[in-house]
Amino acid sequence: MTIGVVGGGQLGRMLAIAGYPLGLDFLFLDRERTAPAGQVAPLLTAEFGDRERLRELASRSDVVTFDWENVPVESLRGLPCPVRPSRAALAAAQDRVSEKRLFERLGIPTTRWRSVESRSELARALSEIGLPAMLKTRRLGYDGKGQAALRTRSEAEAAWERLGAAPLICEELVPFDSEVSILGARGVDGATVFYPLCLNTHAGGILRVTTAPYGRPQLQRLAERHLGRVLVHFRYVGVLTIEFFVRAGRLIANEMAPRVHNSGHWTIEGAVTSQFENHVRAVAGLPLGETRALGHSAMINLIGRMPPRARILAHPGVHLHAYGKEPRPGRKLGHCTFVAPTAHARDAWVRRLLPKLAPGIRIP
Ligand code: AMP
């Protein structure tokens, strides 16, 4: 069985690495000839909206999935094999306004927001939401790109000048206590599994560190209920992620990703079945695997510069994942994971390694 994957980044590469032991084959499509997944599987090179190449991908595959959600959904219509997750789920996640409406319709608490397409709509949004606020492009934002925090009217003016050419969303800036995410998977037969909540530390809009499990059984139950509603709403097949702010013991949904997610990388070594394997199992119509954590995990992203391999591997118990990408400032080049018997031992490890791997970053 061949799984066609649109997008050949590190997520795709880790999907293939998880799928090979199950006897599955992979075929990727990416814009870049040097895409990381191309080092482990055959790769077609084309724009994501190229109907002809997408048809070729689908005709050589049994199912098509994604490692990137910003594929033009129209170009996926009428492909000769199933597309999982569905185009509807993809479309909702591509536009921050549709995403907010979906959360509201499903009773999932989210930030207060207004759609903004003109200076006057921005002024109205700010008078209703107040400052501080966040201004974001509705589409194509990731890793903090296409967004600005607004603390003053003059910052709002500067952000409008920078971002205003595209449709925007303005939302309240949440003074969160922490950021968490939940990942879950739904199979073709409707079975669902959920991973333990992950605690995420971002800097400059980019995920830097994840630790899991977060604990807090009440928040876990709530997060599973929220994610479960989205999974059922779309009759979703595959892994889905929702990121939340935690504020005074409440969960406030920030955004969702219809795919495997950076905050779930710890599951490769830290859970019975990794997010990658469960996504592959789901889209291939196979039974889902157990999601239980095997200990207390930490994942540190390696961004912009790859430390020497030997320096990382000199720490006993550390797992390294290098994505085979050219270094560039702000680029995710790899990650490393550590699984400890206690949360205390794990956090001590993170505090020892962070100054070397991610200077200036601290965990809560
Ligand atoms: P996003 O691309 O929406 O996931 O935003 C990236 C990061 O920016 C989030 O993980 C937060 O750290 C921060 N952020 C985004 N939106 C807000 C908000 N409304 N309030 C506070 N922080 C935010």
Short mmCIF file of C-alpha atoms and ligand atoms in Angstrom, two decimals:
data_model
loop_
_atom_site.label_atom_id
_atom_site.label_comp_id
_atom_site.label_asym_id
_atom_site.label_seq_id
_atom_site.Cartn_x
_atom_site.Cartn_y
_atom_site.Cartn_z
CA MET A 1 0.00 0.00 0.00
CA THR A 2 1.34 3.44 -0.96
CA ILE A 3 0.57 6.61 0.95
CA GLY A 4 0.82 9.78 -1.14
CA VAL A 5 1.83 12.79 0.94
CA VAL A 6 1.36 16.38 -0.17
CA GLY A 7 4.27 18.26 1.40
CA GLY A 8 7.68 16.71 1.94
CA GLY A 9 8.95 18.53 5.02
CA GLN A 10 10.20 17.02 8.26
CA LEU A 11 6.67 15.96 9.21
CA GLY A 12 6.35 13.95 6.02
CA ARG A 13 9.77 12.47 6.50
CA MET A 14 8.85 11.30 10.01
CA LEU A 15 5.55 9.86 8.66
CA ALA A 16 7.51 7.71 6.21
CA ILE A 17 10.01 6.62 8.85
CA ALA A 18 7.08 5.55 11.06
CA GLY A 19 5.27 3.79 8.22
CA TYR A 20 8.10 1.64 6.83
CA PRO A 21 8.08 -0.90 9.68
CA LEU A 22 4.37 -1.45 8.94
CA GLY A 23 5.27 -2.40 5.36
CA LEU A 24 3.82 0.79 3.83
CA ASP A 25 5.32 2.73 0.93
CA PHE A 26 5.38 6.50 0.46
CA LEU A 27 5.38 8.98 -2.40
CA PHE A 28 5.75 12.71 -1.74
CA LEU A 29 4.93 15.89 -3.62
CA ASP A 30 6.73 19.11 -2.73
CA ARG A 31 7.75 22.38 -4.33
CA GLU A 32 11.39 21.88 -3.36
CA ARG A 33 13.65 19.29 -4.92
CA THR A 34 15.61 19.26 -1.65
CA ALA A 35 12.56 18.61 0.60
CA PRO A 36 13.59 16.48 3.65
CA ALA A 37 11.19 13.63 2.82
CA GLY A 38 12.92 13.21 -0.55
CA GLN A 39 15.92 11.77 1.31
CA VAL A 40 13.86 8.79 2.50
CA ALA A 41 11.19 8.31 -0.21
CA PRO A 42 10.46 9.12 -3.90
CA LEU A 43 9.47 12.75 -4.45
CA LEU A 44 7.50 14.51 -7.20
CA THR A 45 8.43 18.17 -7.58
CA ALA A 46 5.57 20.56 -8.38
CA GLU A 47 3.55 23.47 -7.01
CA PHE A 48 0.91 22.34 -4.50
CA GLY A 49 -1.85 23.57 -6.80
CA ASP A 50 -0.55 21.63 -9.84
CA ARG A 51 -3.61 19.47 -10.73
CA GLU A 52 -1.71 17.24 -13.09
CA ARG A 53 1.04 16.31 -10.60
CA LEU A 54 -1.54 15.88 -7.81
CA ARG A 55 -3.44 13.46 -10.07
CA GLU A 56 -0.20 11.60 -10.72
CA LEU A 57 0.48 11.43 -6.97
CA ALA A 58 -3.05 10.11 -6.34
CA SER A 59 -2.99 7.62 -9.20
CA ARG A 60 0.24 6.11 -7.86
CA SER A 61 -1.10 6.02 -4.26
CA ASP A 62 -3.90 4.24 -2.36
CA VAL A 63 -4.64 7.26 -0.17
CA VAL A 64 -3.48 10.89 -0.13
CA THR A 65 -2.63 12.82 3.03
CA PHE A 66 -0.63 15.97 3.94
CA ASP A 67 2.24 17.20 5.97
CA TRP A 68 1.22 20.81 5.24
CA GLU A 69 -2.31 22.18 5.42
CA ASN A 70 -2.11 25.12 3.03
CA VAL A 71 -2.70 23.09 -0.12
CA PRO A 72 -5.34 24.75 -2.35
CA VAL A 73 -8.39 22.61 -1.48
CA GLU A 74 -9.95 23.00 -4.93
CA SER A 75 -7.00 21.23 -6.53
CA LEU A 76 -7.76 18.16 -4.39
CA ARG A 77 -11.28 17.72 -5.77
CA GLY A 78 -11.94 14.57 -7.82
CA LEU A 79 -8.64 12.79 -7.16
CA PRO A 80 -8.69 9.06 -8.01
CA CYS A 81 -8.09 7.92 -4.37
CA PRO A 82 -9.39 8.96 -0.93
CA VAL A 83 -8.02 12.18 0.60
CA ARG A 84 -7.58 11.89 4.39
CA PRO A 85 -8.24 14.05 6.36
CA SER A 86 -11.04 15.54 4.27
CA ARG A 87 -10.94 18.72 2.23
CA ALA A 88 -13.55 20.23 4.58
CA ALA A 89 -11.25 19.85 7.60
CA LEU A 90 -8.37 21.30 5.62
CA ALA A 91 -10.45 24.27 4.46
CA ALA A 92 -11.55 25.09 8.02
CA ALA A 93 -7.97 25.05 9.29
CA GLN A 94 -6.64 27.21 6.44
CA ASP A 95 -8.63 30.28 7.44
CA ARG A 96 -8.44 31.62 10.98
CA VAL A 97 -11.97 33.05 10.69
CA SER A 98 -13.52 29.69 9.66
CA GLU A 99 -11.55 28.09 12.47
CA LYS A 100 -12.95 30.52 15.07
CA ARG A 101 -16.50 30.01 13.75
CA LEU A 102 -16.03 26.25 13.95
CA PHE A 103 -14.81 26.45 17.56
CA GLU A 104 -17.79 28.66 18.47
CA ARG A 105 -20.28 26.36 16.71
CA LEU A 106 -18.90 23.34 18.57
CA GLY A 107 -18.93 25.11 21.96
CA ILE A 108 -15.13 25.26 22.24
CA PRO A 109 -14.08 28.44 24.06
CA THR A 110 -11.81 30.63 21.93
CA THR A 111 -10.44 34.19 21.92
CA ARG A 112 -12.74 37.14 21.14
CA TRP A 113 -12.12 38.06 17.51
CA ARG A 114 -13.19 40.30 14.62
CA SER A 115 -12.56 39.93 10.90
CA VAL A 116 -10.61 42.95 9.57
CA GLU A 117 -10.40 44.02 5.92
CA SER A 118 -9.99 47.79 6.20
CA ARG A 119 -8.48 50.46 8.44
CA SER A 120 -11.92 51.38 9.74
CA GLU A 121 -12.72 47.72 10.56
CA LEU A 122 -9.43 47.54 12.48
CA ALA A 123 -10.35 50.69 14.45
CA ARG A 124 -13.79 49.21 15.23
CA ALA A 125 -12.28 45.84 16.22
CA LEU A 126 -9.86 47.55 18.59
CA SER A 127 -12.60 49.62 20.20
CA GLU A 128 -14.64 46.42 20.78
CA ILE A 129 -11.81 44.09 21.79
CA GLY A 130 -9.50 46.69 23.38
CA LEU A 131 -5.71 46.78 23.61
CA PRO A 132 -3.53 44.77 23.83
CA ALA A 133 -4.60 42.69 20.84
CA MET A 134 -3.15 40.43 18.15
CA LEU A 135 -3.47 41.10 14.43
CA LYS A 136 -2.94 38.07 12.16
CA THR A 137 -3.34 37.22 8.51
CA ARG A 138 -6.33 34.91 8.09
CA ARG A 139 -4.35 32.57 5.87
CA LEU A 140 -0.82 31.18 5.52
CA GLY A 141 0.43 32.19 8.95
CA TYR A 142 2.74 29.80 10.80
CA ASP A 143 5.53 29.96 13.36
CA GLY A 144 4.51 33.53 14.27
CA LYS A 145 4.71 34.73 10.64
CA GLY A 146 2.02 37.16 9.48
CA GLN A 147 1.12 38.38 12.93
CA ALA A 148 1.76 41.31 15.27
CA ALA A 149 1.01 42.10 18.90
CA LEU A 150 -0.70 45.48 19.26
CA ARG A 151 -0.14 47.33 22.50
CA THR A 152 -0.70 50.90 21.34
CA ARG A 153 -2.62 52.68 18.54
CA SER A 154 0.66 53.47 16.78
CA GLU A 155 1.67 49.78 16.84
CA ALA A 156 -1.73 49.02 15.33
CA GLU A 157 -1.07 51.54 12.54
CA ALA A 158 2.38 50.05 11.82
CA ALA A 159 0.94 46.50 11.82
CA TRP A 160 -1.80 47.58 9.40
CA GLU A 161 0.83 49.01 7.07
CA ARG A 162 2.76 45.73 7.19
CA LEU A 163 -0.10 43.19 7.03
CA GLY A 164 -3.13 45.09 5.69
CA ALA A 165 -2.80 43.94 2.06
CA ALA A 166 -4.28 40.55 3.07
CA PRO A 167 -7.56 39.74 4.91
CA LEU A 168 -6.86 39.82 8.65
CA ILE A 169 -8.26 38.74 11.98
CA CYS A 170 -7.91 40.79 15.14
CA GLU A 171 -8.19 38.97 18.45
CA GLU A 172 -7.69 39.68 22.12
CA LEU A 173 -4.17 39.14 23.42
CA VAL A 174 -4.62 36.48 26.08
CA PRO A 175 -2.45 36.94 29.20
CA PHE A 176 -2.10 33.17 29.41
CA ASP A 177 -0.58 31.20 32.27
CA SER A 178 0.67 28.58 29.84
CA GLU A 179 0.16 27.09 26.38
CA VAL A 180 -0.84 23.47 25.87
CA SER A 181 -1.86 21.29 22.97
CA ILE A 182 -3.74 18.07 22.54
CA LEU A 183 -3.30 15.57 19.74
CA GLY A 184 -5.72 12.82 18.89
CA ALA A 185 -6.46 10.49 16.02
CA ARG A 186 -9.62 9.09 14.48
CA GLY A 187 -9.66 5.98 12.34
CA VAL A 188 -11.73 5.10 9.29
CA ASP A 189 -14.00 3.06 11.61
CA GLY A 190 -14.61 6.10 13.88
CA ALA A 191 -12.39 4.85 16.75
CA THR A 192 -10.60 7.74 18.50
CA VAL A 193 -7.51 7.98 20.68
CA PHE A 194 -6.05 10.97 22.54
CA TYR A 195 -2.53 11.72 23.68
CA PRO A 196 -1.74 13.32 27.03
CA LEU A 197 -1.77 17.13 27.00
CA CYS A 198 1.56 18.75 26.09
CA LEU A 199 2.94 21.90 27.73
CA ASN A 200 4.50 24.19 25.09
CA THR A 201 6.99 27.05 25.36
CA HIS A 202 7.15 29.44 22.39
CA ALA A 203 9.50 32.32 21.62
CA GLY A 204 8.88 34.73 18.77
CA GLY A 205 5.84 32.65 17.77
CA ILE A 206 7.97 29.48 17.28
CA LEU A 207 7.65 26.38 19.45
CA ARG A 208 10.88 25.84 21.36
CA VAL A 209 10.18 23.22 24.03
CA THR A 210 7.40 20.70 24.77
CA THR A 211 7.05 18.65 27.91
CA ALA A 212 4.45 15.92 28.43
CA PRO A 213 2.34 14.64 30.01
CA TYR A 214 1.05 17.91 31.45
CA GLY A 215 -1.02 16.13 34.13
CA ARG A 216 -4.14 18.07 35.30
CA PRO A 217 -6.77 15.32 34.69
CA GLN A 218 -9.62 17.86 34.56
CA LEU A 219 -7.99 19.84 31.72
CA GLN A 220 -7.13 16.58 29.97
CA ARG A 221 -10.80 15.52 30.00
CA LEU A 222 -11.90 18.95 28.77
CA ALA A 223 -9.30 19.04 25.97
CA GLU A 224 -10.31 15.53 24.85
CA ARG A 225 -13.97 16.61 24.77
CA HIS A 226 -13.11 19.64 22.60
CA LEU A 227 -10.87 17.71 20.21
CA GLY A 228 -13.39 14.86 20.07
CA ARG A 229 -16.09 17.26 18.88
CA VAL A 230 -13.95 18.44 15.96
CA LEU A 231 -13.00 14.85 15.06
CA VAL A 232 -16.66 13.80 14.98
CA HIS A 233 -17.81 16.98 13.19
CA PHE A 234 -15.61 16.25 10.17
CA ARG A 235 -15.75 12.42 10.46
CA TYR A 236 -12.07 13.12 10.55
CA VAL A 237 -9.47 10.50 9.60
CA GLY A 238 -5.89 11.04 10.81
CA VAL A 239 -4.17 13.03 13.56
CA LEU A 240 -5.63 16.40 14.57
CA THR A 241 -4.09 18.94 16.95
CA ILE A 242 -5.62 21.83 18.91
CA GLU A 243 -3.46 24.43 20.66
CA PHE A 244 -4.93 26.12 23.73
CA PHE A 245 -4.05 28.93 26.08
CA VAL A 246 -4.51 28.06 29.76
CA ARG A 247 -5.84 31.01 31.72
CA ALA A 248 -7.04 30.71 35.34
CA GLY A 249 -7.62 26.97 34.94
CA ARG A 250 -9.60 27.36 31.69
CA LEU A 251 -8.77 26.27 28.15
CA ILE A 252 -9.08 28.86 25.36
CA ALA A 253 -8.57 27.43 21.85
CA ASN A 254 -5.97 29.28 19.78
CA GLU A 255 -5.81 27.23 16.60
CA MET A 256 -5.97 23.75 15.17
CA ALA A 257 -3.76 21.82 12.75
CA PRO A 258 -5.25 19.03 10.59
CA ARG A 259 -2.03 17.01 10.73
CA VAL A 260 0.76 15.73 12.93
CA HIS A 261 2.27 18.57 14.96
CA ASN A 262 5.61 19.73 16.31
CA SER A 263 4.27 19.53 19.89
CA GLY A 264 3.73 15.78 19.34
CA HIS A 265 7.30 14.89 18.35
CA TRP A 266 7.98 13.59 21.86
CA THR A 267 5.59 10.70 21.12
CA ILE A 268 8.22 9.00 18.91
CA GLU A 269 10.13 7.84 21.97
CA GLY A 270 7.73 8.94 24.73
CA ALA A 271 4.45 7.16 23.87
CA VAL A 272 3.48 3.58 23.06
CA THR A 273 2.56 4.63 19.50
CA SER A 274 3.91 7.84 17.95
CA GLN A 275 1.69 10.51 16.41
CA PHE A 276 3.31 9.68 13.05
CA GLU A 277 2.50 5.99 13.25
CA ASN A 278 -1.06 6.72 14.35
CA HIS A 279 -1.59 9.15 11.47
CA VAL A 280 -0.30 6.57 9.01
CA ARG A 281 -2.41 3.83 10.61
CA ALA A 282 -5.52 6.04 10.46
CA VAL A 283 -5.23 7.10 6.82
CA ALA A 284 -4.30 3.54 5.78
CA GLY A 285 -7.49 2.23 7.44
CA LEU A 286 -5.55 0.26 10.08
CA PRO A 287 -6.40 -0.03 13.81
CA LEU A 288 -5.02 2.85 15.92
CA GLY A 289 -2.24 2.27 18.45
CA GLU A 290 -2.16 2.96 22.17
CA THR A 291 -1.26 6.55 23.08
CA ARG A 292 -0.13 6.11 26.70
CA ALA A 293 3.02 8.04 27.73
CA LEU A 294 5.99 5.84 28.60
CA GLY A 295 7.44 8.31 31.08
CA HIS A 296 7.94 12.07 31.31
CA SER A 297 9.19 13.45 28.01
CA ALA A 298 10.79 16.67 26.86
CA MET A 299 11.35 17.79 23.27
CA ILE A 300 13.68 20.67 22.41
CA ASN A 301 13.55 22.16 18.90
CA LEU A 302 16.89 22.84 17.19
CA ILE A 303 16.36 26.10 15.35
CA GLY A 304 18.54 28.09 12.98
CA ARG A 305 21.78 26.28 13.75
CA MET A 306 22.46 22.58 14.24
CA PRO A 307 24.73 21.89 17.23
CA PRO A 308 27.39 19.25 16.56
CA ARG A 309 25.77 15.80 16.66
CA ALA A 310 28.41 14.44 19.02
CA ARG A 311 27.73 17.19 21.57
CA ILE A 312 24.03 16.28 21.77
CA LEU A 313 24.57 12.53 21.74
CA ALA A 314 27.16 12.79 24.53
CA HIS A 315 24.18 13.21 26.89
CA PRO A 316 23.05 9.71 27.86
CA GLY A 317 19.43 8.97 26.97
CA VAL A 318 19.05 11.75 24.42
CA HIS A 319 17.45 11.01 21.03
CA LEU A 320 18.38 13.22 18.09
CA HIS A 321 16.28 13.84 14.96
CA ALA A 322 18.04 15.87 12.25
CA TYR A 323 15.79 16.78 9.33
CA GLY A 324 18.46 17.15 6.64
CA LYS A 325 17.71 20.85 6.04
CA GLU A 326 20.09 23.68 5.20
CA PRO A 327 20.60 25.98 8.23
CA ARG A 328 18.78 29.32 8.06
CA PRO A 329 17.83 31.72 10.88
CA GLY A 330 14.51 30.73 12.45
CA ARG A 331 14.34 27.42 10.54
CA LYS A 332 13.44 24.18 12.33
CA LEU A 333 16.42 21.90 11.60
CA GLY A 334 15.85 19.09 14.07
CA HIS A 335 14.79 18.22 17.59
CA CYS A 336 15.94 16.13 20.48
CA THR A 337 13.92 14.19 23.00
CA PHE A 338 14.53 12.86 26.48
CA VAL A 339 12.27 10.49 28.42
CA ALA A 340 12.70 10.44 32.20
CA PRO A 341 11.08 8.40 34.97
CA THR A 342 9.81 11.54 36.76
CA ALA A 343 8.76 15.05 35.77
CA HIS A 344 11.39 16.40 38.14
CA ALA A 345 14.24 14.51 36.42
CA ARG A 346 12.94 15.57 33.00
CA ASP A 347 12.73 19.26 33.93
CA ALA A 348 16.22 19.15 35.45
CA TRP A 349 17.49 17.75 32.13
CA VAL A 350 15.74 20.48 30.15
CA ARG A 351 17.18 23.21 32.40
CA ARG A 352 20.67 21.76 31.96
CA LEU A 353 20.43 21.51 28.16
CA LEU A 354 18.48 24.61 27.23
CA PRO A 355 21.34 27.09 27.65
CA LYS A 356 23.38 25.00 25.16
CA LEU A 357 20.63 24.18 22.66
CA ALA A 358 18.31 27.17 22.88
CA PRO A 359 20.04 30.04 24.68
CA GLY A 360 17.64 32.48 26.34
CA ILE A 361 14.71 30.03 26.44
CA ARG A 362 13.25 29.00 29.80
CA ILE A 363 10.53 26.52 30.64
CA PRO A 364 7.73 27.55 33.05
P1 AMP B 1 -0.30 31.07 16.24
O1 AMP B 1 0.37 31.17 14.92
O2 AMP B 1 -1.69 31.62 16.26
O3 AMP B 1 -0.22 29.69 16.84
O4 AMP B 1 0.58 31.98 17.24
C1 AMP B 1 1.92 31.65 17.60
C2 AMP B 1 2.15 32.03 19.06
O5 AMP B 1 1.92 33.44 19.25
C3 AMP B 1 1.21 31.35 20.04
O6 AMP B 1 1.63 30.05 20.37
C4 AMP B 1 1.31 32.32 21.22
O7 AMP B 1 2.51 32.16 21.93
C5 AMP B 1 1.31 33.66 20.52
N1 AMP B 1 -0.08 34.12 20.36
C6 AMP B 1 -0.85 33.97 19.25
N2 AMP B 1 -2.09 34.47 19.43
C7 AMP B 1 -2.12 34.97 20.68
C8 AMP B 1 -3.13 35.62 21.47
N3 AMP B 1 -4.34 35.89 20.99
N4 AMP B 1 -2.80 35.96 22.74
C9 AMP B 1 -1.57 35.72 23.23
N5 AMP B 1 -0.58 35.13 22.55
C10 AMP B 1 -0.85 34.74 21.28
#
